[in-house]
Coordinates of C-alpha atoms in Angstrom, one line a residue:
M1 CA -19.3 19.4 -15.6
I2 CA -16.9 16.8 -14.4
T3 CA -16.4 13.8 -16.7
T4 CA -16.4 10.2 -15.4
R5 CA -12.7 10.0 -16.0
T6 CA -12.1 13.2 -14.1
A7 CA -14.1 12.0 -11.1
R8 CA -12.2 8.7 -11.1
V9 CA -8.9 10.6 -11.2
A10 CA -10.0 12.9 -8.5
R11 CA -10.7 9.9 -6.2
A12 CA -7.2 8.6 -7.0
S13 CA -5.4 11.9 -6.6
L14 CA -7.1 13.7 -3.7
P15 CA -5.7 11.4 -1.0
L16 CA -2.2 12.1 -2.1
A17 CA -3.0 15.8 -2.1
C18 CA -4.3 15.5 1.4
L19 CA -1.1 13.7 2.5
V20 CA 1.0 16.5 1.1
A21 CA -1.2 19.1 2.8
A22 CA -0.7 17.2 6.1
C23 CA 3.1 17.4 5.6
L24 CA 2.8 21.2 5.0
G25 CA 0.6 22.0 8.0
L26 CA -3.0 20.8 7.7
L27 CA -2.4 18.5 10.6
S28 CA -4.4 16.6 13.2
Q29 CA -4.6 13.2 14.8
T30 CA -6.4 9.9 14.7
S31 CA -5.4 8.6 18.1
A32 CA -5.5 9.8 21.7
P33 CA -3.7 13.1 21.7
L34 CA -0.6 13.8 23.8
R35 CA -0.6 10.2 25.0
A36 CA 2.4 7.9 24.4
E37 CA 1.3 4.7 22.9
G38 CA 4.7 3.0 22.6
P39 CA 6.4 1.5 19.6
S40 CA 4.8 -1.4 17.9
V41 CA 6.9 -4.5 17.2
G42 CA 4.4 -5.5 14.5
R43 CA 5.3 -2.8 12.1
G44 CA 6.8 -3.8 8.8
T45 CA 9.6 -1.2 9.3
A46 CA 10.7 -2.8 12.6
S47 CA 12.9 -5.3 10.9
L48 CA 14.1 -2.9 8.2
L49 CA 15.4 -0.5 10.9
D50 CA 17.8 -3.2 12.0
L51 CA 19.5 -2.9 8.5
I52 CA 20.4 0.8 8.5
P53 CA 23.5 2.3 10.2
P54 CA 22.8 2.6 14.0
D55 CA 24.1 6.2 13.9
S56 CA 22.0 7.4 11.0
G57 CA 21.4 11.1 11.4
L58 CA 17.9 11.2 9.8
V59 CA 15.4 8.3 9.4
L60 CA 12.1 8.4 7.6
T61 CA 9.8 5.3 7.9
V62 CA 6.5 4.5 6.1
D63 CA 4.3 1.7 7.2
D64 CA 1.3 0.2 5.4
L65 CA 1.1 3.0 2.8
R66 CA -1.3 0.9 0.8
G67 CA -3.8 0.3 3.6
Q68 CA -3.6 3.8 5.0
Y69 CA -3.9 5.4 1.6
K70 CA -7.0 3.4 0.9
E71 CA -8.5 4.5 4.2
L72 CA -7.8 8.2 3.5
A73 CA -9.2 7.8 -0.1
S74 CA -12.5 6.6 1.3
S75 CA -12.7 9.1 4.2
R76 CA -15.3 11.8 4.4
I77 CA -12.6 14.5 4.4
V78 CA -11.5 13.5 0.9
D79 CA -15.1 13.0 -0.3
A80 CA -16.0 16.5 0.9
L81 CA -12.9 18.1 -0.6
S82 CA -13.6 16.4 -4.0
K83 CA -16.9 18.3 -4.1
T84 CA -15.6 21.8 -3.6
S85 CA -15.5 24.2 -6.5
L86 CA -11.8 24.8 -5.8
V87 CA -11.0 21.2 -6.5
R88 CA -13.5 20.9 -9.3
D89 CA -12.0 23.9 -11.1
W90 CA -8.5 22.4 -10.7
L91 CA -9.5 19.0 -12.0
N92 CA -11.0 20.7 -15.1
S93 CA -8.0 23.0 -15.7
D94 CA -5.5 22.7 -18.6
K95 CA -2.7 22.6 -16.0
Y96 CA -4.2 19.5 -14.4
Q97 CA -4.6 17.8 -17.7
E98 CA -0.9 18.6 -18.6
Q99 CA 0.1 17.1 -15.3
Q100 CA -1.9 13.9 -16.0
D101 CA -0.4 13.7 -19.5
S102 CA 3.1 13.9 -18.1
R103 CA 2.3 11.3 -15.5
E104 CA 1.0 8.9 -18.2
Q105 CA 4.2 9.4 -20.2
V106 CA 6.4 8.6 -17.2
E107 CA 4.3 5.5 -16.4
R108 CA 4.7 4.3 -20.0
M109 CA 8.4 4.8 -19.9
L110 CA 8.9 3.0 -16.6
Q111 CA 6.3 0.3 -17.4
I112 CA 4.6 0.8 -14.0
T113 CA 1.8 2.9 -12.8
L114 CA 2.1 5.2 -9.8
E115 CA -0.6 3.2 -8.0
E116 CA 1.5 0.0 -8.6
F117 CA 4.6 1.8 -7.3
R118 CA 2.7 3.0 -4.2
D119 CA 1.0 -0.3 -3.4
D120 CA 3.3 -3.0 -4.7
I121 CA 6.7 -1.5 -3.9
L122 CA 6.3 1.0 -1.1
G123 CA 2.9 -0.3 0.2
D124 CA 4.2 -2.6 3.0
A125 CA 7.2 -0.9 4.6
A126 CA 9.9 1.5 3.6
V127 CA 12.8 3.1 5.5
L128 CA 15.0 6.0 4.2
S129 CA 18.1 7.0 6.2
L130 CA 20.7 9.7 5.9
Y131 CA 24.2 8.9 7.2
L132 CA 27.0 11.3 7.9
P133 CA 30.2 9.7 9.0
P134 CA 31.5 10.5 12.5
D135 CA 33.5 13.7 12.9
V136 CA 32.4 14.8 9.4
A137 CA 30.7 18.2 9.1
D138 CA 30.6 18.5 5.3
P139 CA 26.9 17.9 4.2
S140 CA 28.1 16.8 0.7
R141 CA 29.6 13.7 2.2
A142 CA 26.3 12.5 3.6
R143 CA 24.9 9.4 2.0
G144 CA 21.4 8.0 1.7
L145 CA 20.1 4.5 2.1
L146 CA 16.6 3.2 1.1
V147 CA 15.4 -0.1 2.4
V148 CA 12.0 -1.5 1.3
K149 CA 10.0 -4.7 1.6
P150 CA 7.9 -4.8 -1.7
R151 CA 4.8 -6.8 -1.9
T152 CA 5.8 -7.8 -5.5
P153 CA 9.6 -8.0 -5.8
A154 CA 9.3 -8.8 -9.5
K155 CA 7.8 -5.4 -10.3
L156 CA 10.7 -3.7 -8.5
S157 CA 13.3 -5.8 -10.3
R158 CA 11.6 -4.9 -13.6
L159 CA 11.6 -1.2 -12.7
I160 CA 15.3 -1.3 -11.8
E161 CA 16.2 -3.0 -15.1
T162 CA 14.1 -0.5 -17.1
I163 CA 15.8 2.4 -15.5
N164 CA 19.3 0.8 -15.9
E165 CA 18.6 0.2 -19.6
A166 CA 17.4 3.7 -20.2
Q167 CA 20.4 5.3 -18.5
R168 CA 22.8 3.0 -20.3
S169 CA 21.3 4.0 -23.6
N170 CA 21.6 7.8 -22.9
G171 CA 25.1 7.5 -21.5
E172 CA 24.2 8.5 -17.9
I173 CA 25.8 5.3 -16.5
D174 CA 28.7 3.3 -18.0
E175 CA 27.7 -0.1 -16.7
V176 CA 26.0 -2.0 -14.0
A177 CA 28.8 -4.1 -12.3
L178 CA 28.0 -7.3 -10.3
R179 CA 29.9 -7.7 -7.1
E180 CA 29.9 -9.9 -4.1
H181 CA 30.2 -9.4 -0.3
A182 CA 29.9 -12.1 2.4
G183 CA 28.5 -14.5 -0.2
I184 CA 25.7 -12.1 -1.3
K185 CA 25.7 -10.6 -4.8
F186 CA 24.9 -6.9 -5.3
S187 CA 25.0 -4.5 -8.2
V188 CA 26.8 -1.1 -8.6
R189 CA 25.5 1.5 -11.1
E190 CA 28.7 3.2 -12.3
F191 CA 28.1 6.7 -13.5
A192 CA 30.1 8.3 -16.4
D193 CA 33.4 10.0 -15.5
G194 CA 32.9 13.7 -14.9
S195 CA 29.2 13.4 -13.9
G196 CA 30.0 14.3 -10.3
R197 CA 27.6 11.7 -9.0
P198 CA 28.7 8.9 -6.7
D199 CA 28.0 5.4 -7.9
E200 CA 24.8 3.7 -6.6
A201 CA 24.7 0.2 -5.2
Y202 CA 21.7 -2.0 -4.6
V203 CA 21.0 -5.5 -3.3
S204 CA 18.0 -7.8 -3.3
F205 CA 17.7 -10.5 -0.7
A206 CA 15.9 -13.9 -0.9
D207 CA 13.1 -12.7 1.3
G208 CA 12.3 -9.8 -1.0
V209 CA 14.0 -7.0 1.0
F210 CA 15.7 -4.5 -1.3
A211 CA 18.3 -1.8 -0.4
L212 CA 19.6 1.1 -2.5
S213 CA 22.3 3.6 -1.6
N214 CA 24.7 6.1 -3.2
S215 CA 27.4 4.5 -1.0
E216 CA 28.7 1.0 -1.7
D217 CA 30.0 0.8 1.9
L218 CA 26.4 1.3 3.2
I219 CA 25.2 -1.6 1.0
R220 CA 28.0 -3.8 2.4
G221 CA 26.9 -2.8 5.9
V222 CA 23.3 -3.8 5.1
I223 CA 24.5 -7.2 3.9
D224 CA 26.5 -7.6 7.1
R225 CA 23.6 -6.7 9.3
K226 CA 21.2 -8.8 7.4
S227 CA 23.4 -11.8 7.9
G228 CA 23.9 -11.0 11.6
K229 CA 27.7 -10.5 11.2
S230 CA 27.7 -6.9 12.2
A231 CA 25.6 -4.6 14.4
G232 CA 27.0 -1.6 12.6
A233 CA 29.3 1.3 13.7
K234 CA 29.8 2.2 17.3
P235 CA 28.5 5.5 18.6
A236 CA 30.8 8.5 17.8
S237 CA 31.2 9.3 21.6
A238 CA 32.2 6.7 24.2
G239 CA 29.3 5.7 26.4
A240 CA 26.7 7.4 24.1
K241 CA 23.6 5.6 22.9
P242 CA 23.5 4.9 19.2
A243 CA 21.1 7.2 17.4
L244 CA 18.8 4.3 16.5
E245 CA 18.3 3.4 20.1
R246 CA 17.5 7.1 20.9
F247 CA 15.0 7.1 18.0
R248 CA 13.2 4.1 19.5
E249 CA 12.9 5.9 22.8
V250 CA 11.3 8.9 21.0
D251 CA 9.1 6.6 19.1
G252 CA 7.5 5.4 22.4
R253 CA 6.0 8.9 22.7
L254 CA 4.4 8.8 19.2
P255 CA 1.2 7.1 18.1
T256 CA 1.5 3.4 17.4
R257 CA -0.1 3.6 14.0
A258 CA 1.2 6.4 11.7
L259 CA 1.5 6.9 8.0
A260 CA 5.0 8.2 8.3
R261 CA 7.6 8.9 11.0
L262 CA 10.7 11.1 10.9
F263 CA 13.6 11.0 13.3
I264 CA 16.5 13.4 13.6
D265 CA 19.7 13.1 15.5
P266 CA 20.7 16.4 17.0
R267 CA 24.3 15.4 17.0
M268 CA 24.3 15.4 13.2
V269 CA 22.7 18.9 13.2
E270 CA 25.4 20.1 15.6
R271 CA 28.1 18.8 13.2
L272 CA 26.5 20.5 10.2
L273 CA 26.3 23.8 12.2
R274 CA 30.1 23.7 12.5
N275 CA 30.2 24.9 8.9
A276 CA 28.1 27.9 9.7
P277 CA 29.6 31.2 10.9
S278 CA 29.9 31.7 14.7
P279 CA 26.7 33.0 16.2
H280 CA 26.3 36.7 15.7
S281 CA 23.5 37.2 18.2
A282 CA 22.3 36.0 21.5
G283 CA 19.3 34.4 19.8
E284 CA 21.5 32.3 17.5
A285 CA 23.6 31.1 20.5
A286 CA 20.5 30.2 22.4
I287 CA 19.2 28.1 19.5
R288 CA 22.5 26.2 19.2
G289 CA 22.4 25.6 22.9
Y290 CA 18.9 24.3 22.6
I291 CA 19.8 21.9 19.8
A292 CA 22.8 20.6 21.8
S293 CA 20.6 19.8 24.8
H294 CA 18.6 17.3 22.7
D295 CA 19.0 13.5 22.7
A296 CA 16.7 13.0 19.7
A297 CA 13.6 14.4 18.0
G298 CA 10.8 12.6 16.1
A299 CA 7.5 13.3 14.3
A300 CA 4.6 11.2 13.1
I301 CA 1.8 11.9 10.7
T302 CA -1.5 10.2 11.0
A303 CA -4.5 10.6 8.6
G304 CA -8.0 9.1 8.9
D305 CA -11.7 9.8 8.8
Q306 CA -11.9 11.7 12.0
R307 CA -8.8 13.9 11.8
I308 CA -5.3 14.5 10.2
S309 CA -2.5 14.9 12.7
L310 CA 1.1 15.7 13.3
H311 CA 2.7 14.6 16.5
T312 CA 6.2 15.5 17.6
A313 CA 8.4 14.3 20.5
E314 CA 11.7 15.6 21.6
T315 CA 13.9 14.0 24.3
F316 CA 16.6 15.9 26.2
D317 CA 19.7 15.4 28.2
A318 CA 18.4 16.7 31.5
R319 CA 21.8 18.0 32.7
K320 CA 22.4 19.9 29.5
L321 CA 18.9 21.4 29.6
E322 CA 19.3 22.5 33.2
V323 CA 22.6 24.2 32.3
L324 CA 20.9 25.9 29.3
L325 CA 18.0 27.1 31.3
G326 CA 19.9 27.8 34.5
R327 CA 17.3 25.8 36.5
E328 CA 15.5 22.4 36.4
A329 CA 13.0 22.2 33.6
G330 CA 9.4 21.3 34.1
G331 CA 6.8 22.1 36.7
A332 CA 4.3 23.9 34.5
Q333 CA 0.6 23.6 35.3
A334 CA -2.1 22.3 32.9
A335 CA -3.5 24.9 30.5
T336 CA -6.7 26.6 31.7
I337 CA -9.3 28.4 29.7
D338 CA -11.6 31.0 31.2
R339 CA -12.9 34.6 30.9
I340 CA -13.0 34.6 27.1
P341 CA -14.9 37.5 25.5
D342 CA -17.8 36.9 23.1
R343 CA -17.1 36.4 19.4
T344 CA -13.8 34.7 20.0
L345 CA -12.4 33.1 16.9
A346 CA -9.0 31.9 18.2
I347 CA -7.3 31.4 21.6
A348 CA -3.9 30.6 22.9
A349 CA -3.5 29.6 26.6
L350 CA 0.2 29.6 27.1
Q351 CA 2.6 28.8 29.9
V352 CA 5.2 31.6 30.0
D353 CA 8.4 31.9 32.0
L354 CA 9.6 35.4 31.2
A355 CA 12.2 35.3 34.0
G356 CA 13.7 32.1 32.7
A357 CA 13.6 33.3 29.1
Y358 CA 15.3 36.6 30.0
E359 CA 18.1 34.8 31.9
L360 CA 18.6 32.4 29.0
L361 CA 18.9 35.4 26.6
R362 CA 21.2 37.3 29.1
R363 CA 23.6 34.3 29.4
S364 CA 23.8 34.2 25.6
I365 CA 25.0 37.8 25.3
P366 CA 28.8 38.3 24.9
E367 CA 30.4 39.6 28.1
S368 CA 31.6 42.7 26.3
E369 CA 27.9 43.7 25.7
L370 CA 26.8 43.2 29.3
P371 CA 27.5 46.8 30.4
K372 CA 24.9 47.9 27.8
V373 CA 22.4 45.4 29.2
A374 CA 23.0 46.8 32.7
N375 CA 22.3 50.3 31.5
V376 CA 19.0 49.1 29.9
E377 CA 18.1 47.4 33.2
A378 CA 18.8 50.6 35.1
I379 CA 16.4 52.5 32.8
A380 CA 13.8 49.7 33.3
R381 CA 14.2 50.1 37.1
G382 CA 13.3 53.8 36.8
L383 CA 10.2 53.0 34.7
L384 CA 9.2 50.2 37.1
L385 CA 9.1 52.5 40.2
G386 CA 12.4 51.3 41.5
H387 CA 11.7 47.6 41.1
D388 CA 14.4 45.3 39.6
L389 CA 13.3 43.8 36.3
R390 CA 15.1 40.5 36.9
T391 CA 14.3 39.9 40.6
D392 CA 11.1 41.8 41.3
I393 CA 9.1 41.9 38.1
L394 CA 9.7 39.1 35.6
P395 CA 9.4 36.2 38.2
K396 CA 5.9 37.5 39.1
V397 CA 4.6 37.8 35.5
G398 CA 2.7 34.7 34.4
P399 CA 2.8 31.8 34.2
L400 CA -0.5 31.8 32.4
A401 CA -0.9 34.1 29.3
T402 CA -4.1 34.1 27.2
L403 CA -4.1 35.5 23.7
V404 CA -7.6 36.0 22.1
V405 CA -8.5 37.0 18.6
R406 CA -12.2 38.0 18.0
A407 CA -14.6 38.9 15.3
P408 CA -15.3 42.7 15.2
A409 CA -18.5 44.0 16.7
A410 CA -19.4 45.4 13.3
W411 CA -17.9 45.1 9.8
V412 CA -18.2 48.9 9.0
P413 CA -14.8 50.0 7.7
G414 CA -13.0 51.8 10.5
A415 CA -15.6 50.9 13.2
E416 CA -13.0 49.1 15.3
A417 CA -9.7 51.0 14.9
G418 CA -10.7 54.1 12.9
D419 CA -8.5 53.0 10.0
A420 CA -10.1 51.6 6.8
S421 CA -6.7 50.8 5.2
R422 CA -7.0 48.0 2.7
G423 CA -5.1 44.8 2.9
R424 CA -5.8 43.9 6.6
L425 CA -8.7 42.8 8.7
P426 CA -10.0 44.6 11.8
L427 CA -9.8 41.6 14.1
P428 CA -9.6 42.8 17.7
A429 CA -6.9 41.0 19.7
S430 CA -5.9 41.0 23.3
L431 CA -3.2 39.3 25.5
A432 CA -4.0 38.8 29.2
V433 CA -1.1 37.9 31.5
E434 CA -1.3 36.9 35.1
L435 CA 0.5 39.0 37.7
G436 CA 1.8 37.8 41.0
A437 CA 1.5 40.9 43.1
K438 CA -0.3 44.3 43.1
E439 CA 3.0 46.2 43.3
V440 CA 4.0 44.5 40.0
A441 CA 0.8 45.8 38.4
Q442 CA 1.5 49.3 39.6
A443 CA 5.1 49.1 38.2
I444 CA 3.9 47.8 34.9
D445 CA 1.2 50.5 34.7
N446 CA 3.8 53.2 35.2
A447 CA 6.1 51.7 32.5
F448 CA 3.3 51.4 30.0
Q449 CA 2.0 54.9 30.6
T450 CA 5.4 56.2 30.0
G451 CA 5.6 54.1 26.8
L452 CA 2.3 55.6 25.5
A453 CA 3.5 59.1 26.3
I454 CA 6.6 58.6 24.2
I455 CA 4.5 57.2 21.4
S456 CA 2.3 60.3 21.6
L457 CA 5.2 62.5 20.6
E458 CA 5.6 60.9 17.2
P459 CA 4.2 63.2 14.4
K460 CA 2.4 60.3 12.7
H461 CA 0.2 59.9 15.8
G462 CA -2.0 62.9 15.9
G463 CA 0.7 65.2 14.7
G464 CA 2.6 64.6 17.9
K465 CA -0.3 66.0 20.0
S466 CA -2.0 62.8 21.1
R467 CA -3.0 62.6 24.7
L468 CA -3.2 59.8 27.2
V469 CA -6.8 58.9 28.1
T470 CA -8.2 56.4 30.6
T471 CA -11.5 54.6 30.0
R472 CA -13.3 52.9 32.9
V473 CA -14.8 49.4 32.1
A474 CA -16.5 46.8 34.2
G475 CA -13.3 44.9 34.9
G476 CA -10.9 47.8 35.4
E477 CA -9.3 50.7 33.6
V478 CA -8.0 50.9 30.0
R479 CA -5.4 53.4 28.9
S480 CA -4.7 54.5 25.3
L481 CA -4.1 57.6 23.2
A482 CA -6.5 60.0 21.6
P483 CA -6.5 60.2 18.6
P484 CA -6.4 56.4 18.9
V485 CA -3.4 54.2 18.0
P486 CA -3.7 50.4 17.5
A487 CA -2.5 49.8 21.0
A488 CA -4.0 49.9 24.5
Y489 CA -3.6 48.3 27.8
G490 CA -5.4 47.8 31.1
I491 CA -5.0 46.4 34.6
D492 CA -7.9 44.6 36.3
R493 CA -9.4 45.9 39.5
D494 CA -7.5 43.3 41.7
G495 CA -4.2 44.1 40.0
R496 CA -3.8 40.4 39.1
R497 CA -3.9 40.7 35.3
V498 CA -2.5 43.1 32.7
V499 CA -4.2 43.1 29.3
L500 CA -2.6 44.4 26.1
G501 CA -4.7 44.8 23.0
T502 CA -5.2 46.4 19.6
S503 CA -7.9 48.9 20.8
V504 CA -9.7 50.2 23.8
E505 CA -12.7 48.0 23.0
A506 CA -10.5 44.9 22.7
V507 CA -8.9 45.4 26.1
G508 CA -12.1 46.5 27.7
E509 CA -14.0 43.3 26.6
A510 CA -11.1 41.1 27.8
L511 CA -11.1 42.8 31.2
S512 CA -14.9 42.6 31.5
A513 CA -15.2 38.9 30.4
K514 CA -16.8 36.8 33.0
S515 CA -15.9 33.2 34.1
G516 CA -17.6 30.5 32.1
G517 CA -19.9 31.1 29.1
P518 CA -20.5 29.4 25.7
G519 CA -17.1 30.5 24.3
V520 CA -15.3 29.1 27.3
D521 CA -17.2 25.8 27.1
R522 CA -16.5 25.5 23.4
F523 CA -12.7 25.8 23.7
R524 CA -12.6 23.7 26.9
R525 CA -14.3 20.8 25.0
V526 CA -11.7 21.0 22.2
L527 CA -8.9 21.1 24.8
A528 CA -10.3 18.0 26.5
A529 CA -10.9 16.1 23.2
E530 CA -7.7 17.0 21.3
S531 CA -5.0 17.8 23.9
P532 CA -5.8 16.5 27.4
G533 CA -3.0 17.3 29.8
A534 CA -1.5 20.0 27.6
Q535 CA 0.3 22.8 29.4
S536 CA 0.0 25.1 26.5
F537 CA -2.8 25.1 24.0
M538 CA -3.9 27.0 20.9
C539 CA -7.1 26.7 18.9
V540 CA -8.8 28.3 15.9
D541 CA -12.6 27.9 15.8
I542 CA -12.7 27.3 12.0
A543 CA -16.5 26.9 12.2
A544 CA -16.8 30.4 13.6
V545 CA -14.4 31.8 11.1
H546 CA -16.5 30.2 8.3
A547 CA -19.7 31.6 9.7
M548 CA -18.1 35.1 10.0
V549 CA -16.9 35.1 6.4
A550 CA -20.2 33.8 5.1
A551 CA -22.1 36.6 6.9
H552 CA -19.8 39.4 6.0
D553 CA -18.1 38.3 2.7
D554 CA -18.6 41.7 0.9
A555 CA -17.1 43.7 3.7
I556 CA -14.2 41.3 4.2
A557 CA -13.5 41.3 0.5
G558 CA -13.5 45.1 0.5
R559 CA -10.9 45.0 3.3
L560 CA -8.7 42.4 1.4
V561 CA -8.7 44.4 -1.9
N562 CA -5.1 45.6 -2.3
G563 CA -3.0 46.9 -5.1
G564 CA -5.9 47.6 -7.5
E565 CA -7.0 44.0 -7.6
P566 CA -10.7 43.7 -8.7
K567 CA -13.0 43.2 -5.8
D568 CA -15.0 40.5 -7.8
K569 CA -11.8 38.4 -8.0
V570 CA -11.1 38.8 -4.3
R571 CA -14.7 37.8 -3.5
K572 CA -14.3 34.7 -5.7
D573 CA -11.1 33.7 -4.1
L574 CA -12.6 34.3 -0.6
A575 CA -15.6 32.2 -1.5
H576 CA -13.3 29.3 -2.6
A577 CA -11.3 29.5 0.6
N578 CA -14.5 29.7 2.8
E579 CA -15.9 26.7 1.0
V580 CA -12.9 24.7 2.2
L581 CA -13.1 26.2 5.7
G582 CA -16.7 25.0 5.9
L583 CA -15.5 21.4 5.9
F584 CA -13.6 21.8 9.2
D585 CA -14.5 22.4 12.8
T586 CA -11.3 23.3 14.6
A587 CA -7.5 23.5 14.3
S588 CA -5.5 23.2 17.5
W589 CA -2.0 22.7 19.0
G590 CA -1.1 21.3 22.4
A591 CA 2.2 20.8 24.2
R592 CA 3.4 19.4 27.4
F593 CA 6.8 18.9 29.0
E594 CA 7.6 15.7 31.0
K595 CA 10.3 15.7 33.6
A596 CA 11.1 12.0 33.8
P597 CA 12.6 11.5 31.3
A598 CA 12.9 15.1 30.1
S599 CA 10.8 15.3 26.9
L600 CA 8.6 17.7 25.0
V601 CA 5.5 16.3 23.3
Q602 CA 3.4 18.3 20.9
E603 CA 0.5 17.8 18.5
I604 CA -1.3 19.8 15.8
S605 CA -4.8 18.7 14.9
L606 CA -7.3 19.5 12.2
V607 CA -10.8 18.2 12.8
P608 CA -13.6 18.1 10.2
R609 CA -17.1 19.3 10.8
P610 CA -19.3 16.6 12.5

């Protein structure tokens, strides 16, 4: 049983655990998805941002931690999590009690509770920035700056004095020197010689604003900006916007109210990459080119009673992006969801530009390697019935691609794929891609048939004696090998879709799926609610996954047993996981690209059960 003390601690600790989970990926949203709401001048961090270097490479802001934490603590998500056996077992464990004992020791030593630190020091507004001087590529020379507006400045002063005294006593710091700049006194914590740590400086202003940095120059800059004597350093490049100005533009595409925001200056990332070896592959070169095309990038986390969310926004230099892609970016249509087979657990409706992606990859290949590429393209031309891969095929593949993962028709080992190997689940999957012309379908059909024929020669597939078989279904024909391999493909009757899948049954059901239906309606509702206007969209129906696990837990546990692990333990772990899954309805991701100005807006959402 849970003691009263344990229950009280659970209420206090679970919101923090949820926030950490949100940072790691259990993410959703509390405001209108994929809609720019604009920066709010009423935020506590608005004035604090004016105090950091305008060319900070990374900025983290936290607004109203006290109020938003309280909302999360009283939310139904936290209430439901606190009642799960997984959380109850953790709260009653020895490790948790050890953690609590360590926490209490730290609180006694610092003479402040973690709740007081959260609410009275960080609760109103906090800004953390990382600054790397212009033309410097050595990350060890980066310096941090923390600026906060505590609700109770006296508690922060007492905490600083407590830490100073403790470190003076154990010899970590030699002394705390009092200095002055522009008529404002500030302190410098001077570390012992040989410690390898830069001295730390801090300043408290009359209005309660406090700044701490491991660079005395940054604190002097804060004092100058606070007094209005300096606007900070100029941009490293003539005519370039300061990073802080670009951050504010990105902020306009993020929700107005967020627990935390993170902004990154790609220019700093570019400088840090100078220390890395030159790109050894086309992919590495493409990634560097993508980073260089950015103006700024930002993210925001929101957490509330309805959902937890992560929003990201990236702005680009349109000219650099056009050079990178070899064409003007944008023009994608809105995501559409249709013709989904029954028992679908997850779907991804993606906008794909295979021609553009191939050209980007090709331009990244060293010139000395291009003859090899030309040889591969010549082979592809033969497989594709004489059609050129770059000009005839790839431009007519897409733009819509739909990936579907379904529950199996039966949970009998080997019923789907004929392979009862442990450690994996027999979840049928299929990928359907639009085709722009019937001759493209014929060319792809020939290339895939040739690929299957080559696979059939391998000894591990039927002793090298597998044969190509064609199965007729309502929507077209499916080709695979017999004995079966976990791969099949099919072309629909009109030659407008190619479907690849993990089995004949997976491809057949995807080809035969009709327009509309309950599954289509379900995912369309999620798209409309969570990511309206998204050009690419992914969603996991957590409620359906939960129901599947609940109905077939024994068979699923049998599949997951691996390496001699007892089945009972696997079932117990599966039950704990499914109990948590039962709290949520959907998890989804949506993205859209805007042309004016060039920007990419994305969101990940986790929505609880109604």
